[in-house]
């Protein structure tokens, strides 16, 4: 158990809908990363938040957005869903400190999204 | 462009065999970090090792060992005396600042699926 929690574990929805995925980082971690794992694209970085602020952006679609709240939990919002958005969405957290990149990212169990 | 290449898509071995998973990376940075993660059938991502670009010492942890060679941009992973429980997908990942938009996010390879049979 990494200490990172993600809800829900599974989500089934229809095309055109909007969903919200939730992530709670490990206690004390300030960084939250979101990744998408699909058969086509593999594991791809979407976006990172650090202490409530957007820190880095990857291959995140405009239909997707995220935020990190004062209690440091994060939500990933996916809208106008398409079949191709079906994937496993991971959240990871890493602790603060000197040389942030030095710390490994601890991954949550993932949310499996199925768009029908 | 793919920054991390795991050329082996699938490997199948018999229990107790040794197996090496290859990882080749590319980066313009002099400071970077390399990782290996394991994804068992249950789906979670399990951290195995992190190595920074200034530390080329090989590392051994039980049956696992890693060979980091900057000269060939490789960070290979060897499992000695493989066991059925080692069956999983293994991902190599790179963290650098080459793309300033992505910060230190992980760039993953496509993964190598390892099947260990009794």
Coordinates of N, CA, C and O in Angstrom, one line a residue, chain B residues 17-77:
Chain B
X17 N 15.2 -19.5 -14.2 CA 16.1 -18.9 -15.2 C 16.4 -17.4 -14.8 O 15.6 -16.8 -14.2
X18 N 17.5 -16.9 -15.3 CA 17.8 -15.5 -15.1 C 17.3 -14.8 -16.4 O 17.2 -15.3 -17.5
X19 N 16.8 -13.5 -16.2 CA 16.3 -12.8 -17.3 C 16.7 -11.3 -17.1 O 16.7 -10.8 -16.0
X20 N 17.1 -10.7 -18.3 CA 17.5 -9.3 -18.3 C 16.5 -8.5 -19.2 O 16.2 -8.9 -20.3
X21 N 16.0 -7.4 -18.6 CA 15.1 -6.5 -19.3 C 15.9 -5.3 -19.7 O 16.5 -4.7 -18.9
X22 N 15.8 -5.0 -21.0 CA 16.6 -3.9 -21.5 C 15.9 -2.5 -21.5 O 14.7 -2.5 -21.6
X23 N 16.6 -1.5 -21.2 CA 16.1 -0.1 -21.2 C 17.1 0.8 -21.8 O 18.3 0.9 -21.3
X24 N 16.8 1.5 -22.9 CA 17.7 2.5 -23.5 C 16.9 3.9 -23.4 O 15.8 3.9 -23.7
X25 N 17.7 4.9 -23.0 CA 17.0 6.2 -22.9 C 17.8 7.2 -23.7 O 18.9 7.0 -24.1
X26 N 17.1 8.4 -23.9 CA 17.8 9.5 -24.5 C 17.4 10.8 -23.8 O 16.2 11.0 -23.5
X27 N 18.4 11.6 -23.6 CA 18.2 12.9 -22.9 C 19.3 13.9 -23.2 O 20.4 13.4 -23.5
X28 N 19.0 15.2 -23.2 CA 20.0 16.2 -23.4 C 20.6 16.6 -22.1 O 21.6 17.3 -22.1
X29 N 19.9 16.3 -21.0 CA 20.3 16.8 -19.7 C 21.5 16.0 -19.2 O 21.7 14.8 -19.5
X30 N 22.3 16.7 -18.3 CA 23.4 16.0 -17.6 C 22.9 15.5 -16.3 O 23.5 14.5 -15.7
X31 N 21.8 16.1 -15.8 CA 21.2 15.6 -14.6 C 19.8 15.0 -14.9 O 19.0 15.6 -15.4
X32 N 19.7 13.7 -14.6 CA 18.4 13.0 -14.8 C 18.3 11.9 -13.9 O 19.3 11.5 -13.2
X33 N 17.2 11.3 -13.9 CA 16.9 10.2 -13.0 C 16.2 9.0 -13.8 O 15.4 9.3 -14.6
X34 N 16.6 7.8 -13.4 CA 16.1 6.6 -14.1 C 15.4 5.8 -13.0 O 15.8 5.7 -11.9
X35 N 14.3 5.2 -13.5 CA 13.5 4.4 -12.5 C 13.0 3.1 -13.2 O 13.0 3.0 -14.4
X36 N 12.7 2.1 -12.4 CA 12.0 0.9 -12.8 C 10.8 0.7 -11.9 O 10.9 0.9 -10.7
X37 N 9.7 0.4 -12.6 CA 8.5 0.1 -11.9 C 7.9 -1.2 -12.3 O 8.2 -1.6 -13.5
X38 N 7.3 -1.9 -11.4 CA 6.6 -3.2 -11.7 C 5.1 -3.0 -11.7 O 4.6 -2.4 -10.8
X39 N 4.4 -3.6 -12.7 CA 3.0 -3.6 -12.7 C 2.5 -5.0 -12.7 O 2.4 -5.6 -13.8
X40 N 2.1 -5.6 -11.6 CA 1.6 -7.0 -11.6 C 0.2 -7.0 -12.2 O -0.4 -5.9 -12.4
X41 N -0.3 -8.2 -12.4 CA -1.7 -8.3 -13.0 C -2.7 -7.5 -12.2 O -3.7 -7.1 -12.8
X42 N -2.6 -7.3 -11.0 CA -3.6 -6.5 -10.2 C -3.6 -5.0 -10.6 O -4.6 -4.3 -10.3
X43 N -2.6 -4.6 -11.3 CA -2.6 -3.2 -11.9 C -1.9 -2.1 -11.3 O -1.7 -1.1 -11.9
X44 N -1.5 -2.3 -10.0 CA -0.9 -1.1 -9.4 C 0.6 -1.0 -9.9 O 1.1 -1.9 -10.4
X45 N 1.2 0.2 -9.7 CA 2.5 0.4 -10.1 C 3.4 0.4 -8.8 O 3.2 1.2 -7.9
X46 N 4.4 -0.5 -8.8 CA 5.2 -0.7 -7.7 C 6.6 -0.2 -8.0 O 7.3 -0.6 -8.9
X47 N 7.1 0.8 -7.2 CA 8.4 1.3 -7.4 C 9.5 0.3 -7.0 O 9.4 -0.4 -6.0
X48 N 10.5 0.2 -7.9 CA 11.6 -0.8 -7.7 C 12.9 -0.1 -7.4 O 13.6 -0.4 -6.4
X49 N 13.3 0.9 -8.2 CA 14.6 1.5 -8.0 C 14.6 2.9 -8.7 O 13.9 3.2 -9.6
X50 N 15.4 3.8 -8.1 CA 15.7 5.1 -8.7 C 17.2 5.2 -8.8 O 17.9 4.8 -7.8
X51 N 17.7 5.8 -9.9 CA 19.1 6.0 -10.0 C 19.4 7.4 -10.6 O 18.7 7.7 -11.6
X52 N 20.3 8.2 -10.0 CA 20.5 9.5 -10.7 C 21.7 9.4 -11.6 O 22.5 8.4 -11.5
X53 N 21.8 10.3 -12.5 CA 22.8 10.3 -13.6 C 24.2 10.3 -13.1 O 25.2 10.0 -13.9
X54 N 24.5 10.7 -11.9 CA 25.9 10.8 -11.4 C 26.3 9.5 -10.7 O 27.5 9.5 -10.3
X55 N 25.4 8.6 -10.6 CA 25.8 7.4 -9.8 C 25.7 6.2 -10.8 O 24.6 5.7 -11.0
X56 N 26.8 5.8 -11.3 CA 26.8 4.7 -12.2 C 27.1 3.3 -11.6 O 27.3 2.3 -12.2
X57 N 27.1 3.3 -10.3 CA 27.3 2.0 -9.6 C 26.2 1.1 -9.8 O 25.0 1.5 -9.8
X58 N 26.5 -0.1 -10.1 CA 25.4 -1.1 -10.2 C 24.8 -1.4 -8.9 O 25.5 -1.2 -7.8
X59 N 23.6 -1.8 -8.9 CA 22.9 -2.1 -7.6 C 22.3 -3.5 -7.6 O 21.8 -4.0 -8.6
X60 N 22.4 -4.1 -6.4 CA 21.8 -5.4 -6.3 C 20.9 -5.4 -5.0 O 21.3 -4.8 -4.0
X61 N 19.7 -5.9 -5.2 CA 18.8 -6.0 -4.1 C 18.1 -7.4 -4.2 O 17.2 -7.6 -5.0
X62 N 18.6 -8.3 -3.4 CA 18.1 -9.7 -3.4 C 18.3 -10.3 -4.8 O 19.5 -10.4 -5.3
X63 N 17.3 -10.7 -5.4 CA 17.4 -11.4 -6.8 C 17.4 -10.3 -7.9 O 17.6 -10.7 -9.0
X64 N 17.2 -9.1 -7.6 CA 17.2 -8.0 -8.6 C 18.6 -7.3 -8.6 O 19.2 -7.1 -7.6
X65 N 19.0 -7.0 -9.8 CA 20.2 -6.1 -10.0 C 20.0 -5.2 -11.2 O 19.2 -5.5 -12.1
X66 N 20.7 -4.1 -11.2 CA 20.5 -3.1 -12.2 C 21.9 -2.7 -12.7 O 22.8 -2.5 -11.9
X67 N 22.0 -2.5 -14.0 CA 23.3 -2.2 -14.6 C 23.1 -0.9 -15.4 O 22.3 -0.8 -16.4
X68 N 23.7 0.2 -14.9 CA 23.5 1.6 -15.5 C 24.8 1.9 -16.2 O 25.9 1.9 -15.6
X69 N 24.7 2.1 -17.5 CA 25.9 2.5 -18.3 C 25.6 3.7 -19.1 O 24.8 3.7 -20.1
X70 N 26.2 4.8 -18.7 CA 25.9 6.1 -19.4 C 26.5 6.1 -20.8 O 26.0 6.7 -21.7
X71 N 27.6 5.3 -21.0 CA 28.2 5.3 -22.3 C 27.3 4.8 -23.4 O 27.4 5.1 -24.6
X72 N 26.4 3.9 -23.0 CA 25.4 3.3 -24.0 C 24.0 3.7 -23.7 O 23.1 3.2 -24.3
X73 N 23.8 4.7 -22.7 CA 22.5 5.2 -22.3 C 21.6 4.0 -22.0 O 20.4 3.9 -22.5
X74 N 22.0 3.1 -21.2 CA 21.2 2.0 -20.9 C 21.1 1.8 -19.4 O 22.0 2.1 -18.6
X75 N 20.0 1.2 -19.0 CA 19.7 1.0 -17.6 C 19.0 -0.3 -17.5 O 17.7 -0.4 -17.4
X76 N 19.7 -1.4 -17.6 CA 19.1 -2.8 -17.7 C 18.8 -3.4 -16.3 O 19.5 -3.1 -15.3
X77 N 17.8 -4.2 -16.3 CA 17.3 -4.8 -15.1 C 17.4 -6.4 -15.2 O 16.9 -6.9 -16.2

